[in-house]
Short mmCIF file of C-alpha atoms in Angstrom, two decimals:
data_model
loop_
_atom_site.label_atom_id
_atom_site.label_comp_id
_atom_site.label_asym_id
_atom_site.label_seq_id
_atom_site.Cartn_x
_atom_site.Cartn_y
_atom_site.Cartn_z
CA MET A 312 8.50 7.19 60.62
CA SER A 313 8.06 4.20 58.43
CA ASP A 314 10.69 3.08 55.84
CA LYS A 315 8.25 3.97 53.18
CA GLU A 316 7.81 7.57 54.44
CA VAL A 317 11.59 8.02 54.72
CA ALA A 318 11.90 6.97 51.06
CA HIS A 319 9.17 9.28 49.86
CA ARG A 320 10.74 12.14 51.91
CA TYR A 321 14.15 11.35 50.26
CA ILE A 322 12.77 11.54 46.79
CA SER A 323 10.99 14.77 47.39
CA SER A 324 14.17 16.37 48.68
CA ARG A 325 15.85 15.71 45.30
CA PRO A 326 13.68 17.15 42.58
CA GLY A 327 16.42 17.10 39.96
CA ARG A 328 16.69 13.29 39.85
CA SER A 329 14.16 10.74 38.65
CA TYR A 330 13.48 7.61 40.74
CA ARG A 331 10.92 4.73 40.56
CA LEU A 332 9.84 1.68 42.78
CA GLN A 333 11.39 -1.33 41.02
CA GLU A 334 10.87 -4.81 42.56
CA GLY A 335 9.78 -2.97 45.81
CA ALA A 336 13.09 -0.90 46.05
CA LEU A 337 13.94 2.76 45.44
CA HIS A 338 15.65 3.01 42.01
CA ASP A 339 17.46 5.85 40.38
CA GLU A 340 16.22 6.04 36.77
CA ARG A 341 19.56 7.58 35.73
CA THR A 342 21.75 4.61 36.40
CA ASP A 343 21.70 1.08 37.72
CA TYR A 344 23.18 0.82 41.14
CA ASN A 345 23.58 -2.92 41.06
CA HIS A 346 26.42 -1.99 38.74
CA SER A 347 27.52 1.28 40.38
CA SER A 348 31.27 0.51 40.16
CA ARG A 349 30.83 0.86 36.31
CA VAL A 350 29.38 4.35 36.58
CA LYS A 351 31.67 7.28 36.78
CA GLY A 352 30.62 10.25 38.89
CA ASN A 353 31.67 12.84 41.51
CA ASN A 354 31.82 12.27 45.19
CA HIS A 355 28.29 13.88 45.70
CA THR A 356 26.77 11.40 43.21
CA GLN A 357 28.48 8.48 44.91
CA ILE A 358 27.15 9.56 48.37
CA GLU A 359 23.63 9.81 46.91
CA ASP A 360 24.07 6.36 45.30
CA TYR A 361 25.04 5.06 48.76
CA HIS A 362 21.82 6.38 50.30
CA VAL A 363 19.59 5.15 47.52
CA HIS A 364 21.22 1.63 47.90
CA HIS A 365 20.82 1.84 51.69
CA TYR A 366 16.95 2.69 51.53
CA ASN A 367 16.56 -0.04 48.90
CA ARG A 368 17.87 -2.63 51.31
CA ARG A 369 15.69 -1.30 54.18
CA LEU A 370 12.60 -1.34 52.01
CA LEU A 371 13.20 -4.97 50.94
CA ALA A 372 14.20 -6.07 54.23
CA SER A 373 11.11 -4.74 55.94
CA GLY A 374 8.63 -6.14 53.24
CA THR A 375 6.70 -2.88 53.14
CA ILE A 376 5.68 -3.39 49.56
CA SER A 377 4.57 -7.03 49.25
CA PRO A 378 4.67 -9.16 46.06
CA PRO A 379 0.79 -9.36 45.74
CA ILE A 380 0.60 -5.55 45.76
CA ILE A 381 3.29 -5.44 43.11
CA ALA A 382 1.33 -8.02 41.01
CA ILE A 383 -2.10 -6.10 41.28
CA LEU A 384 -0.31 -2.87 40.30
CA SER A 385 1.28 -4.58 37.29
CA GLY A 386 -2.05 -5.87 36.24
CA VAL A 387 -3.72 -2.54 36.36
CA ALA A 388 -0.81 -0.91 34.33
CA VAL A 389 -1.23 -3.80 31.74
CA PHE A 390 -5.00 -3.21 31.63
CA LEU A 391 -4.76 0.54 31.18
CA GLY A 392 -2.12 0.06 28.48
CA VAL A 393 -4.59 -2.35 26.51
CA ILE A 394 -7.28 0.34 26.79
CA LEU A 395 -4.96 3.12 25.62
CA LEU A 396 -3.95 1.00 22.58
CA ALA A 397 -7.48 0.24 21.62
CA LEU A 398 -8.50 3.87 21.76
CA MET A 399 -5.49 4.82 19.62
CA LEU A 400 -6.71 2.13 16.95
CA VAL A 401 -10.27 3.36 17.05
CA CYS A 402 -9.35 7.01 16.59
CA ARG A 403 -6.72 6.50 13.96
CA LYS A 404 -7.80 8.11 10.68
CA LYS A 405 -8.33 5.58 7.87
CA VAL A 406 -6.47 6.62 4.65
CA LYS A 407 -8.27 5.34 1.54
CA PRO A 408 -5.66 4.36 -1.02
CA TRP A 409 -5.16 6.54 -4.08
CA PHE A 410 -2.85 3.99 -5.27
CA GLY A 411 -0.78 1.75 -3.02
CA ARG A 412 0.14 -1.99 -2.35
CA LEU A 413 0.82 -4.70 0.09
CA ARG A 414 3.43 -6.67 -1.76
CA LEU A 415 5.24 -9.97 -1.53
CA CYS A 416 8.62 -8.39 -1.68
CA ALA A 417 10.38 -7.12 1.54
CA SER A 418 8.75 -3.82 2.25
CA ILE A 419 10.07 -0.89 4.25
CA SER A 420 7.78 0.75 6.75
CA PRO A 421 7.45 4.20 5.56
CA SER A 422 7.72 7.23 7.77
CA ILE A 423 6.27 10.75 7.33
CA PRO A 424 9.09 12.52 5.38
CA ARG A 425 10.90 15.41 6.77
CA LEU A 426 12.64 17.70 4.24
CA LYS A 427 16.42 17.78 4.76
CA LYS A 428 18.69 20.56 3.67
CA SER A 429 20.61 19.35 0.64
CA ARG A 430 23.15 21.34 -1.54
CA SER A 431 22.46 18.83 -4.52
CA GLU A 432 19.09 18.97 -6.07
CA ARG A 433 18.04 17.53 -9.43
CA SER A 434 14.60 17.78 -11.15
CA GLN A 435 13.24 17.03 -14.59
CA ILE A 436 9.89 18.31 -16.27
CA PHE A 437 7.98 15.94 -18.46
CA ASP A 438 5.01 18.12 -18.99
CA PRO A 439 5.85 21.29 -20.89
CA SER A 440 2.99 23.33 -19.21
CA LEU A 441 4.59 22.70 -15.74
CA LYS A 442 7.09 25.17 -14.54
CA ALA A 443 10.39 24.28 -12.86
CA ILE A 444 9.75 22.58 -9.70
CA SER A 445 11.83 22.02 -6.46
CA MET A 446 11.67 19.97 -3.42
CA ARG A 447 10.94 23.01 -1.40
CA GLU A 448 7.88 23.77 -3.53
CA ILE A 449 6.77 20.28 -3.22
CA ALA A 450 6.99 20.58 0.63
CA LYS A 451 4.90 23.93 0.47
CA ALA A 452 2.30 22.27 -1.88
CA THR A 453 1.76 19.58 0.65
CA ASP A 454 1.76 21.74 3.68
CA ASN A 455 5.09 20.29 4.55
CA PHE A 456 3.84 16.76 3.97
CA SER A 457 0.85 17.17 6.26
CA PRO A 458 -1.16 14.01 6.99
CA ARG A 459 -4.23 15.99 6.24
CA LYS A 460 -3.00 15.92 2.60
CA LEU A 461 -2.40 12.22 2.52
CA ILE A 462 -4.45 10.34 0.09
CA GLY A 463 -2.55 6.99 -0.19
CA ASP A 464 0.33 4.95 1.14
CA GLY A 465 2.29 1.94 0.25
CA GLY A 466 5.39 -0.18 1.21
CA PHE A 467 7.94 2.46 -0.07
CA GLY A 468 6.16 5.76 0.57
CA PHE A 469 3.25 8.15 0.65
CA VAL A 470 0.95 9.86 -1.93
CA TYR A 471 -0.18 13.33 -1.12
CA LYS A 472 -2.65 15.67 -2.75
CA ALA A 473 -0.82 18.95 -3.47
CA THR A 474 -1.58 22.37 -4.83
CA LEU A 475 1.28 24.00 -6.74
CA SER A 476 1.93 27.76 -6.77
CA ASP A 477 0.09 28.23 -10.15
CA GLY A 478 -3.15 26.49 -8.49
CA ARG A 479 -2.66 23.29 -10.34
CA ILE A 480 -3.63 20.22 -8.24
CA VAL A 481 -1.25 17.20 -8.59
CA ALA A 482 -0.46 14.10 -6.79
CA VAL A 483 2.96 13.75 -5.11
CA LYS A 484 4.53 10.39 -4.31
CA THR A 485 7.30 10.60 -1.85
CA LEU A 486 9.68 7.50 -1.50
CA VAL A 487 11.41 6.58 1.73
CA ALA A 488 14.88 7.75 2.14
CA ASP A 489 17.77 5.23 2.70
CA GLY A 490 15.68 2.31 1.39
CA ILE A 491 17.30 0.30 -1.32
CA GLN A 492 13.89 -0.79 -2.50
CA GLY A 493 12.62 2.82 -2.57
CA LYS A 494 15.52 3.91 -4.79
CA ARG A 495 14.79 0.98 -7.15
CA GLU A 496 11.19 1.98 -7.25
CA PHE A 497 12.18 5.59 -8.08
CA GLU A 498 14.39 4.42 -10.92
CA ALA A 499 11.68 1.99 -12.24
CA GLU A 500 9.13 4.70 -12.33
CA MET A 501 11.60 7.17 -13.92
CA SER A 502 12.61 4.73 -16.69
CA THR A 503 8.98 3.80 -17.52
CA LEU A 504 6.42 6.36 -16.91
CA GLY A 505 8.81 9.32 -17.50
CA HIS A 506 9.09 8.36 -21.15
CA ILE A 507 5.71 6.51 -21.97
CA LYS A 508 2.63 8.34 -23.05
CA HIS A 509 -0.58 6.56 -23.29
CA PRO A 510 -4.31 7.69 -22.61
CA ASN A 511 -4.62 4.90 -20.13
CA LEU A 512 -1.62 5.59 -18.06
CA VAL A 513 -1.42 8.03 -15.18
CA GLU A 514 0.84 10.78 -16.41
CA LEU A 515 4.10 11.55 -14.68
CA LEU A 516 4.66 15.28 -14.78
CA ALA A 517 7.93 15.82 -13.18
CA PHE A 518 10.26 14.29 -10.52
CA CYS A 519 12.62 15.99 -7.92
CA LYS A 520 15.59 14.44 -6.08
CA ALA A 521 17.39 16.25 -3.25
CA GLY A 522 19.93 14.22 -1.36
CA ASP A 523 17.97 11.11 -0.01
CA ASP A 524 14.55 12.86 -0.61
CA ARG A 525 12.80 11.73 -3.80
CA ALA A 526 9.45 12.82 -5.12
CA LEU A 527 7.34 12.05 -8.21
CA VAL A 528 4.64 14.33 -9.40
CA TYR A 529 1.70 12.96 -11.10
CA GLU A 530 -1.56 14.14 -12.69
CA TYR A 531 -4.27 14.01 -9.99
CA ILE A 532 -7.23 11.79 -10.59
CA ALA A 533 -10.02 12.87 -8.45
CA ASN A 534 -12.10 9.75 -8.61
CA GLY A 535 -9.53 7.62 -6.96
CA SER A 536 -8.85 3.92 -7.42
CA LEU A 537 -11.07 1.02 -8.80
CA ASP A 538 -10.44 -0.75 -5.43
CA THR A 539 -12.23 2.09 -3.72
CA TRP A 540 -15.25 2.00 -6.05
CA LEU A 541 -15.54 -1.68 -5.77
CA HIS A 542 -14.90 -2.27 -2.08
CA GLU A 543 -14.98 1.07 -0.16
CA ARG A 544 -17.60 3.60 -1.57
CA GLU A 545 -21.10 2.73 -0.54
CA ASP A 546 -22.49 3.81 -3.95
CA GLY A 547 -19.45 2.42 -6.02
CA PRO A 548 -20.77 -0.90 -7.09
CA ARG A 549 -23.99 0.69 -8.15
CA LEU A 550 -22.43 3.33 -10.17
CA LEU A 551 -20.15 0.79 -11.88
CA THR A 552 -22.60 -0.39 -14.37
CA TRP A 553 -21.88 -3.40 -16.56
CA GLU A 554 -20.89 -1.23 -19.57
CA ARG A 555 -18.49 0.88 -17.25
CA ARG A 556 -16.86 -2.27 -15.77
CA ILE A 557 -16.14 -3.60 -19.30
CA LYS A 558 -14.86 -0.17 -20.29
CA LEU A 559 -12.35 -0.32 -17.34
CA ALA A 560 -11.14 -3.78 -18.30
CA HIS A 561 -10.87 -2.91 -21.89
CA GLY A 562 -8.68 0.27 -21.14
CA THR A 563 -6.50 -1.77 -18.85
CA ALA A 564 -6.02 -4.38 -21.58
CA LYS A 565 -5.30 -1.60 -24.11
CA VAL A 566 -2.32 -0.12 -22.04
CA LEU A 567 -0.87 -3.44 -21.04
CA ALA A 568 -0.96 -4.63 -24.71
CA TYR A 569 0.89 -1.51 -25.58
CA LEU A 570 3.58 -1.94 -22.87
CA HIS A 571 3.99 -5.70 -23.78
CA HIS A 572 3.97 -5.49 -27.59
CA GLU A 573 4.42 -2.01 -28.90
CA TYR A 574 6.69 -0.01 -26.68
CA GLU A 575 10.49 -1.00 -26.78
CA PRO A 576 11.89 -2.20 -24.78
CA HIS A 577 8.88 -4.07 -23.56
CA VAL A 578 7.59 -3.36 -20.03
CA ILE A 579 6.31 -5.93 -17.55
CA HIS A 580 4.18 -4.08 -14.84
CA ARG A 581 4.33 -6.91 -12.20
CA ASP A 582 1.70 -5.30 -9.90
CA ILE A 583 -1.67 -5.26 -11.86
CA LYS A 584 -4.48 -4.86 -9.21
CA SER A 585 -7.66 -2.83 -8.60
CA SER A 586 -5.86 -0.28 -6.35
CA ASN A 587 -3.34 0.51 -9.20
CA ILE A 588 -6.21 1.25 -11.64
CA LEU A 589 -7.38 4.85 -11.20
CA VAL A 590 -10.90 5.72 -12.43
CA GLY A 591 -10.97 8.75 -14.84
CA LYS A 592 -13.71 11.25 -15.02
CA ASP A 593 -15.40 9.29 -17.85
CA PHE A 594 -14.65 5.93 -16.11
CA GLU A 595 -11.58 5.23 -18.31
CA ALA A 596 -8.85 3.13 -16.82
CA LYS A 597 -5.64 4.86 -15.71
CA LEU A 598 -2.76 2.43 -14.85
CA ALA A 599 -0.60 3.62 -12.23
CA ASP A 600 2.46 2.71 -10.03
CA PHE A 601 5.47 1.29 -12.01
CA GLY A 602 7.48 0.74 -8.85
CA LEU A 603 7.97 -2.93 -9.66
CA ALA A 604 8.13 -2.69 -13.34
CA ARG A 605 10.90 -4.28 -15.50
CA HIS A 606 12.02 -3.68 -19.00
CA MET A 607 12.24 -6.76 -21.13
CA SER A 608 13.88 -7.64 -24.40
CA PRO A 609 11.43 -8.68 -27.20
CA LEU A 610 13.77 -11.70 -27.57
CA LEU A 611 13.26 -12.99 -24.11
CA SER A 612 10.27 -14.92 -22.61
CA HIS A 613 10.91 -13.84 -19.10
CA VAL A 614 13.18 -11.95 -16.67
CA SER A 615 14.67 -13.41 -13.43
CA THR A 616 13.63 -11.40 -10.37
CA GLU A 617 12.54 -11.67 -6.90
CA ALA A 618 9.09 -12.69 -5.95
CA ALA A 619 6.96 -9.46 -6.13
CA GLY A 620 3.43 -8.36 -6.57
CA THR A 621 0.21 -8.49 -4.41
CA LEU A 622 -1.24 -11.63 -2.86
CA GLY A 623 -4.04 -12.92 -4.86
CA TYR A 624 -3.01 -11.27 -8.13
CA VAL A 625 0.34 -13.03 -8.53
CA ALA A 626 0.70 -15.84 -11.12
CA PRO A 627 1.43 -19.37 -9.68
CA GLU A 628 4.75 -19.70 -11.53
CA CYS A 629 6.31 -16.40 -10.17
CA ASN A 630 6.83 -17.82 -6.56
CA MET A 631 8.11 -21.23 -8.05
CA THR A 632 10.45 -19.94 -10.71
CA MET A 633 11.42 -16.58 -9.26
CA SER A 634 10.83 -14.98 -12.75
CA ALA A 635 8.33 -12.87 -14.42
CA SER A 636 7.06 -12.50 -17.84
CA ARG A 637 4.28 -10.90 -20.00
CA LYS A 638 2.08 -13.96 -19.16
CA SER A 639 2.36 -13.17 -15.41
CA ASP A 640 0.89 -9.68 -16.11
CA VAL A 641 -1.95 -11.48 -18.08
CA TYR A 642 -2.83 -13.65 -15.08
CA SER A 643 -3.00 -10.51 -12.80
CA PHE A 644 -5.33 -8.96 -15.42
CA GLY A 645 -7.58 -12.08 -15.43
CA VAL A 646 -7.94 -11.64 -11.71
CA LEU A 647 -8.73 -7.96 -12.12
CA MET A 648 -11.51 -9.02 -14.63
CA LEU A 649 -12.97 -11.54 -12.19
CA GLU A 650 -12.91 -8.81 -9.42
CA LEU A 651 -14.76 -6.54 -11.74
CA VAL A 652 -17.60 -8.93 -12.41
CA SER A 653 -18.01 -10.39 -8.95
CA GLY A 654 -17.25 -7.33 -6.73
CA CYS A 655 -15.19 -9.80 -4.65
CA ARG A 656 -11.49 -9.40 -3.59
CA PRO A 657 -9.04 -11.83 -5.05
CA ASN A 658 -8.42 -13.79 -1.65
CA THR A 659 -12.03 -14.17 -0.98
CA ALA A 660 -15.03 -16.31 -2.20
CA PRO A 661 -18.63 -16.59 -1.13
CA GLU A 662 -19.12 -18.06 2.34
CA ASN A 663 -20.90 -21.15 1.01
CA SER A 664 -18.07 -21.88 -1.34
CA LYS A 665 -15.48 -24.44 -0.67
CA CYS A 666 -13.08 -22.74 -2.86
CA GLY A 667 -10.70 -20.44 -0.99
CA THR A 668 -9.86 -17.85 -3.61
CA LEU A 669 -11.77 -15.91 -6.40
CA VAL A 670 -9.99 -17.70 -9.11
CA LYS A 671 -10.73 -21.16 -7.94
CA TRP A 672 -14.32 -20.37 -7.21
CA THR A 673 -14.98 -18.74 -10.72
CA HIS A 674 -13.32 -21.72 -12.44
CA TYR A 675 -15.54 -24.12 -10.49
CA ALA A 676 -18.65 -21.99 -11.24
CA ILE A 677 -17.93 -21.84 -14.90
CA ALA A 678 -17.24 -25.70 -15.16
CA SER A 679 -20.65 -26.31 -13.14
CA GLY A 680 -22.52 -24.14 -15.47
CA LYS A 681 -23.22 -21.57 -12.63
CA GLN A 682 -21.87 -18.46 -14.38
CA MET A 683 -24.74 -16.34 -12.96
CA ASP A 684 -23.55 -17.18 -9.46
CA THR A 685 -20.34 -15.15 -10.09
CA ILE A 686 -22.04 -11.83 -10.78
CA ASP A 687 -21.96 -9.00 -8.30
CA PRO A 688 -25.30 -8.88 -6.66
CA VAL A 689 -25.79 -5.21 -7.58
CA LEU A 690 -25.31 -6.09 -11.24
CA LYS A 691 -27.94 -8.92 -11.09
CA GLU A 692 -30.68 -6.19 -10.90
CA ARG A 693 -29.91 -4.92 -14.36
CA GLY A 694 -28.26 -7.79 -16.19
CA PRO A 695 -25.87 -8.43 -17.68
CA PRO A 696 -27.30 -10.72 -20.62
CA PHE A 697 -25.98 -14.20 -20.11
CA LYS A 698 -24.19 -14.33 -23.49
CA GLU A 699 -22.02 -11.20 -22.63
CA LEU A 700 -21.38 -12.51 -19.10
CA THR A 701 -20.18 -15.92 -20.54
CA THR A 702 -17.90 -14.23 -22.98
CA PHE A 703 -16.33 -11.96 -20.47
CA LEU A 704 -15.82 -14.88 -18.04
CA LYS A 705 -14.28 -17.04 -20.75
CA ILE A 706 -11.62 -14.43 -21.35
CA ALA A 707 -10.95 -13.93 -17.69
CA SER A 708 -10.80 -17.77 -17.17
CA LEU A 709 -8.24 -18.27 -19.87
CA CYS A 710 -6.07 -15.37 -18.59
CA THR A 711 -6.07 -17.11 -15.17
CA SER A 712 -5.07 -20.53 -16.35
CA ASP A 713 -2.38 -22.26 -14.17
CA SER A 714 -0.15 -22.77 -17.03
CA PRO A 715 1.27 -19.77 -18.80
CA ASP A 716 1.15 -21.50 -22.02
CA ASN A 717 -2.66 -21.67 -21.85
CA ARG A 718 -3.05 -17.99 -21.32
CA PRO A 719 -3.61 -15.54 -24.15
CA THR A 720 -1.24 -12.74 -24.80
CA MET A 721 -2.41 -9.30 -23.85
CA LYS A 722 -2.73 -8.45 -27.43
CA GLU A 723 -5.18 -11.44 -27.92
CA ALA A 724 -7.26 -10.59 -24.82
CA LEU A 725 -7.56 -7.02 -26.01
CA GLN A 726 -8.84 -8.21 -29.37
CA GLN A 727 -11.50 -10.47 -27.57
CA LEU A 728 -12.64 -7.60 -25.24
CA SER A 729 -12.76 -5.08 -28.22
CA GLN A 730 -15.04 -7.55 -30.07
CA LEU A 731 -17.21 -8.09 -27.13
CA ARG A 732 -17.59 -4.16 -26.62
CA THR A 733 -18.52 -3.86 -30.37
CA GLU A 734 -21.24 -6.67 -29.93
CA ILE A 735 -22.69 -4.81 -26.84
CA ALA A 736 -22.83 -1.43 -28.58
CA GLN A 737 -24.54 -2.96 -31.65
CA VAL A 738 -27.20 -4.63 -29.37
CA ARG A 739 -27.87 -1.48 -27.41
CA ASN A 740 -28.14 0.53 -30.65
CA HIS A 741 -30.62 -1.93 -32.15
CA THR A 742 -32.80 -1.99 -29.05
CA GLU A 743 -32.98 1.88 -28.85
#
């Protein structure tokens, strides 16, 4: 009988143990026999260890399993592993963002929450029409946080579509447990959305906290995010007419002007982008996600903070000075305006353009008198009129100035957009 047959007979005679061929030798999976003196066990285990070691030596000495065969087997294993990984990536379900982000700040990889039993639970209702809510009811409303209910994800948690016991459909945002940044986000959203009411804000209905588990309950916006309309939905760009795009920009400007100039203490959002603008049923803008928001005294020009935001939307000075101001929100809003008119993402520009970003490309086009080149191809079929386009681009260009001092305030940007909407309405009424 060959050494290989002896080894396999030995393995089959001991089904309770797990072995593998390693480096051409029989190896017990439970322990490393090259260091058997460090492993404590009874006499029977020590005898088995001796036999395994003995067969290892015989197999290696006889050269039954040659190095080329080992190399071939290893190559096959690697190839099969790559195939399996590719299949997993292809079959993986894509989640379209309801609202989420890829931020500059250190993010925590979220995991699907598992409800833990906790003696201490605290909740608060902001909508009088909503009954008392508990973490257990939230778990039930999301089918125990089922992936089928997932409508968005971000650096600090997930967003689920949930149906409460009274039949009301809401959006539930869970934040990762044990994450410092997640706790900061929870506190930021509680201190802003929980106390601010505005028609262009996503309404926070309630929150619930049980131990390390935290959940925020929002009104559900069925249309999803502006990012989805511009870049994901096949019919999105066509349905986003020129008038609707201006309306979305105007609504976003209204709520930012309110946060910057009317609400006290003033609020800096710090993460203005298309995926955080939800589209209402009448195409009104709904600003969401205040996880990075900061309160700010009216007497201060900026607040010191870590670099945060989303690539492409972040103002140049934020990374250099490690501070944020109202003018940094203005810059992000200007990028959003350019995204609305062009249909391009902030970090992209036309292939034939030498400019790497949307902001640089648009500034170059305006300076070269090529404003019409910046329009979303879908919009070119029906306008917009050149005068309206140049006015819109002028506001966006000022908002995205490199120097904060050259940017308008959100109040000034709102006034200019309001005037543009009035002029458009007058022209439409006159032609009709």
